[in-house]
Amino acid sequence: MLSVVPTPLTVRAPAKVNLHLGVGDVRPDGFHELVTVFQALSLHDDVTLTPADALTLHVTGEGVRDVPTDPTNLAARAVVALAERYGRDPNMRIDIAKGIPVAGGMAGGSADAAAALLGAATLWGLDIERDELDEVAASLGSDVPFSLHGHTALGTGRGERLIPALARGEFHWTLALAREGLSTPAVYRELDRLREAGDPPRAGSPDDLLAAVASGDPHRLAPLLVNDLQAAALSLQPGLRRTLRAGMEAGALAGIVSGSGPTCAFLCASADDAVDVGTELAGAGVCRTVRVASGPVPGATVVP
Ligand code: C5P
């Protein structure tokens, strides 16, 4: 039976950037063992759930032509998974307003899944512990638990096992969105190929980076940003080198490919600097569009 809550319910979920992404070897299940530090950023998707007679999906915003509106969409799968586990009727209308770049390495799909999970659990009045929601989240995708939790966190396993990390203050980011997306599995496969062909350097321990995040000093954090997937993303989209260079020339403290890319994330000294870097990047023609954002921000949250 559907919820008695008659009004639509909106949940907002954030994008993420990986401040540290250490990729281990591929496991027997096909996933890679990760040591990563996530930070949630102030770019959001809004997911609105309305009780209905059928499960339908409607997506608006930039890049929507690449978002599936069939049952393979992660938000729809989230609702179905939760309904099956708790014996509910999954029928509802799901409206997704995309603010997170699609196929950009910023966990947009995971944000939608996290928002749909929290939304459905709220609509149905499910009395469940956060661990149970985390378990369903992890079954949907490696980044979905982080999208639920937000803030800054150390992720291990395939990225789904989280320990909250201390962060002081606010970090300011400029994001350069690429013209074409990248497929996450393809980027991991490319890293495996690069590693078979040679031995690209691997990220070490994130301890120094975690201390820098706790200090709140972006100058201290900047040289420690690292992403093992960056070499693979650059191999598949060589033009991203120009984007990274342009961001540094524009005054960013550091630039890094976000997750599996192709979004490039630039850490800046202040909110004003982030706007300046964005303006220069936009003018340099090295990306499709730019966004400024700050972090950390909370994970999926019901919009009052
Ligand atoms: O878990 P998620 O659905 O986000 O993963 C998408 C794909 O990314 C996986 O199918 C896998 O190819 C790759 N991946 C990986 N190791 C991880 C996370 C993702 O190889 N830890």
Short mmCIF file of C-alpha atoms and ligand atoms in Angstrom, two decimals:
data_model
loop_
_atom_site.label_atom_id
_atom_site.label_comp_id
_atom_site.label_asym_id
_atom_site.label_seq_id
_atom_site.Cartn_x
_atom_site.Cartn_y
_atom_site.Cartn_z
CA MET A 1 0.00 0.00 0.00
CA LEU A 2 1.19 3.48 -0.76
CA SER A 3 1.86 6.09 1.85
CA VAL A 4 -0.94 8.14 3.31
CA VAL A 5 1.23 11.23 2.82
CA PRO A 6 -0.72 12.98 0.05
CA THR A 7 1.75 15.71 -0.85
CA PRO A 8 4.87 15.35 -3.01
CA LEU A 9 8.07 14.96 -1.03
CA THR A 10 11.35 16.43 -2.26
CA VAL A 11 14.78 15.20 -1.20
CA ARG A 12 17.95 17.06 -2.15
CA ALA A 13 21.23 15.16 -2.54
CA PRO A 14 24.74 16.53 -3.19
CA ALA A 15 27.49 15.92 -5.73
CA LYS A 16 30.84 14.62 -4.54
CA VAL A 17 34.48 15.04 -5.34
CA ASN A 18 37.17 12.56 -4.32
CA LEU A 19 39.97 14.47 -2.59
CA HIS A 20 42.00 11.25 -2.50
CA LEU A 21 41.21 8.27 -4.71
CA GLY A 22 43.56 5.36 -4.24
CA VAL A 23 42.60 2.44 -6.47
CA GLY A 24 43.89 -1.02 -5.55
CA ASP A 25 43.84 -4.10 -7.69
CA VAL A 26 40.73 -5.51 -9.27
CA ARG A 27 38.90 -7.99 -7.00
CA PRO A 28 37.32 -11.29 -8.00
CA ASP A 29 33.89 -9.55 -8.07
CA GLY A 30 35.18 -7.09 -10.69
CA PHE A 31 35.31 -4.10 -8.33
CA HIS A 32 38.53 -2.41 -7.24
CA GLU A 33 39.53 -2.07 -3.62
CA LEU A 34 39.51 1.66 -2.83
CA VAL A 35 40.85 4.01 -0.23
CA THR A 36 39.13 7.31 -0.89
CA VAL A 37 38.24 10.58 0.78
CA PHE A 38 34.92 11.95 -0.40
CA GLN A 39 33.69 15.50 0.03
CA ALA A 40 30.08 16.47 -0.67
CA LEU A 41 29.71 19.70 -2.67
CA SER A 42 26.97 22.31 -2.98
CA LEU A 43 25.72 21.10 -6.37
CA HIS A 44 22.50 19.16 -6.01
CA ASP A 45 19.87 17.02 -7.61
CA ASP A 46 16.31 17.35 -6.28
CA VAL A 47 14.21 14.20 -6.34
CA THR A 48 10.45 14.60 -5.83
CA LEU A 49 8.28 11.60 -5.06
CA THR A 50 4.53 11.66 -5.60
CA PRO A 51 2.27 8.68 -4.86
CA ALA A 52 0.82 7.39 -8.16
CA ASP A 53 -0.70 4.33 -9.84
CA ALA A 54 2.51 3.35 -11.62
CA LEU A 55 6.24 3.82 -11.17
CA THR A 56 7.24 6.56 -13.62
CA LEU A 57 10.30 8.74 -13.97
CA HIS A 58 10.67 12.28 -15.30
CA VAL A 59 14.02 14.04 -15.56
CA THR A 60 14.69 17.72 -16.15
CA GLY A 61 17.88 19.78 -16.35
CA GLU A 62 21.07 19.80 -18.34
CA GLY A 63 22.24 16.59 -20.00
CA VAL A 64 18.95 14.79 -19.44
CA ARG A 65 19.03 13.04 -22.79
CA ASP A 66 21.72 10.75 -21.34
CA VAL A 67 19.68 9.85 -18.24
CA PRO A 68 17.55 6.70 -18.55
CA THR A 69 13.87 7.16 -17.69
CA ASP A 70 13.15 3.44 -17.60
CA PRO A 71 13.44 1.01 -14.65
CA THR A 72 17.25 0.89 -15.07
CA ASN A 73 17.48 4.42 -13.62
CA LEU A 74 19.18 4.17 -10.24
CA ALA A 75 16.45 6.21 -8.50
CA ALA A 76 13.76 3.80 -9.75
CA ARG A 77 15.91 0.83 -8.73
CA ALA A 78 16.30 2.38 -5.28
CA VAL A 79 12.53 2.64 -4.80
CA VAL A 80 11.99 -0.91 -6.05
CA ALA A 81 14.77 -2.33 -3.83
CA LEU A 82 13.35 -0.62 -0.74
CA ALA A 83 9.77 -1.65 -1.62
CA GLU A 84 10.80 -5.28 -2.03
CA ARG A 85 12.71 -5.33 1.23
CA TYR A 86 9.92 -3.76 3.29
CA GLY A 87 6.89 -5.11 1.45
CA ARG A 88 5.67 -1.81 0.01
CA ASP A 89 4.12 -0.86 -3.31
CA PRO A 90 6.79 0.95 -5.36
CA ASN A 91 4.28 2.83 -7.52
CA MET A 92 5.05 6.52 -7.53
CA ARG A 93 6.03 9.34 -9.83
CA ILE A 94 9.72 10.23 -9.50
CA ASP A 95 10.75 13.69 -10.73
CA ILE A 96 14.48 14.35 -10.87
CA ALA A 97 15.75 17.91 -11.34
CA LYS A 98 19.41 17.52 -12.30
CA GLY A 99 21.91 20.04 -11.01
CA ILE A 100 24.82 17.57 -10.93
CA PRO A 101 26.60 16.97 -14.24
CA VAL A 102 25.47 13.75 -15.92
CA ALA A 103 28.23 11.10 -16.40
CA GLY A 104 30.64 13.61 -14.88
CA GLY A 105 32.34 11.65 -12.11
CA MET A 106 30.43 13.54 -9.43
CA ALA A 107 28.03 10.79 -8.33
CA GLY A 108 24.91 12.30 -9.89
CA GLY A 109 23.22 8.92 -10.32
CA SER A 110 24.19 7.93 -6.79
CA ALA A 111 22.74 11.17 -5.45
CA ASP A 112 19.43 10.38 -7.16
CA ALA A 113 19.44 6.88 -5.66
CA ALA A 114 20.23 8.19 -2.18
CA ALA A 115 17.50 10.83 -2.45
CA ALA A 116 14.97 8.28 -3.71
CA LEU A 117 15.83 5.90 -0.84
CA LEU A 118 15.45 8.55 1.84
CA GLY A 119 12.32 9.91 0.15
CA ALA A 120 10.60 6.54 -0.14
CA ALA A 121 11.54 5.58 3.44
CA THR A 122 10.06 8.89 4.63
CA LEU A 123 6.90 8.62 2.49
CA TRP A 124 6.28 5.09 3.74
CA GLY A 125 7.05 6.02 7.33
CA LEU A 126 9.57 3.16 7.54
CA ASP A 127 11.09 2.81 10.97
CA ILE A 128 14.56 1.72 9.89
CA GLU A 129 18.04 2.31 11.20
CA ARG A 130 20.56 4.21 9.15
CA ASP A 131 22.64 0.99 8.78
CA GLU A 132 19.77 -0.74 7.00
CA LEU A 133 19.36 2.15 4.59
CA ASP A 134 23.14 2.05 4.05
CA GLU A 135 22.93 -1.63 3.19
CA VAL A 136 20.31 -1.02 0.50
CA ALA A 137 22.33 1.99 -0.67
CA ALA A 138 25.50 -0.09 -1.06
CA SER A 139 23.60 -2.72 -3.05
CA LEU A 140 22.72 -0.01 -5.59
CA GLY A 141 26.18 1.46 -6.12
CA SER A 142 29.51 2.10 -4.45
CA ASP A 143 28.93 5.85 -3.98
CA VAL A 144 25.30 5.72 -2.83
CA PRO A 145 26.07 5.40 0.92
CA PHE A 146 28.25 8.51 0.72
CA SER A 147 25.49 10.41 -1.10
CA LEU A 148 23.24 9.60 1.88
CA HIS A 149 25.79 10.74 4.46
CA GLY A 150 27.55 13.66 2.79
CA HIS A 151 30.09 15.92 4.55
CA THR A 152 33.64 14.50 4.30
CA ALA A 153 34.31 10.79 4.77
CA LEU A 154 36.94 8.13 4.31
CA GLY A 155 35.63 5.34 2.11
CA THR A 156 37.06 1.83 1.88
CA GLY A 157 35.96 -1.45 0.33
CA ARG A 158 34.48 -0.47 -3.04
CA GLY A 159 33.92 2.96 -1.51
CA GLU A 160 30.78 1.95 0.36
CA ARG A 161 32.30 1.53 3.85
CA LEU A 162 32.44 4.99 5.41
CA ILE A 163 34.10 6.65 8.35
CA PRO A 164 33.21 10.33 8.85
CA ALA A 165 36.23 12.65 8.62
CA LEU A 166 36.75 15.94 10.41
CA ALA A 167 36.73 19.02 8.22
CA ARG A 168 37.15 22.57 9.41
CA GLY A 169 35.66 25.51 7.52
CA GLU A 170 34.62 25.58 3.92
CA PHE A 171 36.60 24.66 0.80
CA HIS A 172 35.90 26.46 -2.47
CA TRP A 173 35.80 24.68 -5.79
CA THR A 174 35.45 25.50 -9.47
CA LEU A 175 34.19 22.68 -11.64
CA ALA A 176 34.86 22.44 -15.36
CA LEU A 177 32.19 20.30 -17.02
CA ALA A 178 33.25 18.43 -20.14
CA ARG A 179 31.42 18.18 -23.46
CA GLU A 180 31.34 14.36 -23.44
CA GLY A 181 30.77 12.09 -20.44
CA LEU A 182 32.95 9.15 -19.42
CA SER A 183 31.70 5.71 -18.42
CA THR A 184 32.96 4.70 -14.97
CA PRO A 185 33.55 1.01 -15.88
CA ALA A 186 35.47 2.10 -18.99
CA VAL A 187 37.75 4.34 -16.90
CA TYR A 188 38.48 1.52 -14.42
CA ARG A 189 39.19 -0.81 -17.36
CA GLU A 190 41.56 1.76 -18.84
CA LEU A 191 43.41 1.97 -15.52
CA ASP A 192 43.78 -1.83 -15.49
CA ARG A 193 45.14 -1.64 -19.04
CA LEU A 194 47.62 1.11 -18.14
CA ARG A 195 48.74 -0.93 -15.15
CA GLU A 196 49.29 -4.01 -17.31
CA ALA A 197 51.34 -1.96 -19.75
CA GLY A 198 53.46 -0.19 -17.13
CA ASP A 199 53.31 0.83 -13.52
CA PRO A 200 51.70 4.24 -13.12
CA PRO A 201 52.27 5.74 -9.65
CA ARG A 202 49.72 4.88 -6.98
CA ALA A 203 48.31 7.15 -4.29
CA GLY A 204 49.81 6.45 -0.88
CA SER A 205 48.11 6.84 2.48
CA PRO A 206 45.45 9.58 2.86
CA ASP A 207 46.61 10.46 6.41
CA ASP A 208 48.30 13.76 5.50
CA LEU A 209 45.33 14.76 3.36
CA LEU A 210 42.90 14.00 6.20
CA ALA A 211 44.98 16.21 8.52
CA ALA A 212 44.93 18.98 5.90
CA VAL A 213 41.13 18.72 5.60
CA ALA A 214 40.83 18.94 9.39
CA SER A 215 43.05 22.04 9.39
CA GLY A 216 40.70 23.85 7.01
CA ASP A 217 43.68 25.25 5.08
CA PRO A 218 43.21 24.93 1.31
CA HIS A 219 46.90 25.75 0.71
CA ARG A 220 47.83 22.71 2.78
CA LEU A 221 45.23 20.52 1.09
CA ALA A 222 46.04 21.51 -2.50
CA PRO A 223 49.31 19.58 -3.05
CA LEU A 224 47.83 16.44 -1.47
CA LEU A 225 44.85 15.98 -3.83
CA VAL A 226 45.38 12.73 -5.74
CA ASN A 227 43.33 10.51 -8.02
CA ASP A 228 44.57 7.17 -9.38
CA LEU A 229 41.80 7.27 -12.01
CA GLN A 230 43.10 10.54 -13.44
CA ALA A 231 45.70 8.89 -15.71
CA ALA A 232 42.99 6.65 -17.15
CA ALA A 233 40.53 9.52 -17.63
CA LEU A 234 43.27 11.58 -19.37
CA SER A 235 44.14 8.61 -21.55
CA LEU A 236 40.50 8.39 -22.73
CA GLN A 237 40.03 12.18 -22.98
CA PRO A 238 43.45 13.74 -23.61
CA GLY A 239 41.88 17.20 -23.96
CA LEU A 240 41.36 17.24 -20.18
CA ARG A 241 45.09 18.02 -19.80
CA ARG A 242 44.42 21.42 -21.34
CA THR A 243 41.51 21.97 -18.97
CA LEU A 244 43.66 21.13 -15.93
CA ARG A 245 46.44 23.41 -17.17
CA ALA A 246 44.03 26.27 -17.84
CA GLY A 247 42.62 26.06 -14.31
CA MET A 248 46.08 26.31 -12.78
CA GLU A 249 46.94 29.24 -15.04
CA ALA A 250 43.71 30.90 -13.93
CA GLY A 251 44.88 30.80 -10.30
CA ALA A 252 43.51 27.59 -8.82
CA LEU A 253 45.57 26.05 -6.00
CA ALA A 254 45.21 22.58 -7.54
CA GLY A 255 43.22 20.80 -10.21
CA ILE A 256 42.16 17.19 -10.32
CA VAL A 257 39.86 14.97 -12.35
CA SER A 258 36.79 14.28 -10.19
CA GLY A 259 36.35 10.54 -9.60
CA SER A 260 36.23 8.77 -12.95
CA GLY A 261 35.85 12.14 -14.71
CA PRO A 262 35.60 13.93 -16.97
CA THR A 263 34.67 16.84 -14.68
CA CYS A 264 37.80 18.68 -13.51
CA ALA A 265 37.65 20.05 -9.97
CA PHE A 266 39.82 23.03 -9.01
CA LEU A 267 40.48 23.87 -5.38
CA CYS A 268 40.61 27.64 -4.86
CA ALA A 269 41.78 29.86 -2.01
CA SER A 270 38.43 31.65 -1.58
CA ALA A 271 34.90 31.92 -2.96
CA ASP A 272 35.98 35.00 -4.96
CA ASP A 273 38.94 33.13 -6.43
CA ALA A 274 36.64 30.28 -7.42
CA VAL A 275 34.46 32.71 -9.40
CA ASP A 276 37.55 34.24 -11.05
CA VAL A 277 38.90 30.82 -12.02
CA GLY A 278 35.47 29.88 -13.38
CA THR A 279 35.28 33.05 -15.47
CA GLU A 280 38.72 32.42 -16.99
CA LEU A 281 37.99 28.77 -17.67
CA ALA A 282 34.71 29.66 -19.36
CA GLY A 283 36.53 32.16 -21.56
CA ALA A 284 39.37 29.77 -22.44
CA GLY A 285 37.06 27.37 -24.29
CA VAL A 286 38.49 24.32 -22.52
CA CYS A 287 35.19 22.99 -21.18
CA ARG A 288 31.45 22.95 -21.86
CA THR A 289 30.52 25.05 -18.86
CA VAL A 290 31.68 25.87 -15.34
CA ARG A 291 30.16 25.77 -11.86
CA VAL A 292 31.38 27.02 -8.53
CA ALA A 293 30.64 25.05 -5.38
CA SER A 294 31.74 24.70 -1.81
CA GLY A 295 32.06 21.79 0.56
CA PRO A 296 31.54 19.96 2.75
CA VAL A 297 27.72 19.94 2.73
CA PRO A 298 25.25 17.41 4.22
CA GLY A 299 24.09 14.30 2.42
CA ALA A 300 20.55 13.58 1.19
CA THR A 301 18.07 15.77 3.08
CA VAL A 302 14.29 16.10 2.95
CA VAL A 303 13.45 19.61 1.71
CA PRO A 304 11.03 21.19 4.21
O1 C5P B 1 29.33 0.69 -7.84
P1 C5P B 1 29.10 1.42 -9.11
O2 C5P B 1 27.84 0.98 -9.80
O3 C5P B 1 29.19 2.89 -8.98
O4 C5P B 1 30.29 1.00 -10.04
C1 C5P B 1 30.25 1.22 -11.43
C2 C5P B 1 31.40 0.48 -12.07
O5 C5P B 1 32.63 1.11 -11.70
C3 C5P B 1 31.55 -0.96 -11.63
O6 C5P B 1 30.77 -1.80 -12.42
C4 C5P B 1 33.03 -1.19 -11.87
O7 C5P B 1 33.30 -1.40 -13.24
C5 C5P B 1 33.64 0.13 -11.51
N1 C5P B 1 34.08 0.19 -10.09
C6 C5P B 1 35.19 -0.53 -9.71
N2 C5P B 1 35.61 -0.48 -8.41
C7 C5P B 1 34.97 0.27 -7.51
C8 C5P B 1 33.84 1.02 -7.87
C9 C5P B 1 33.42 0.96 -9.18
O8 C5P B 1 35.81 -1.22 -10.53
N3 C5P B 1 35.42 0.29 -6.26
#
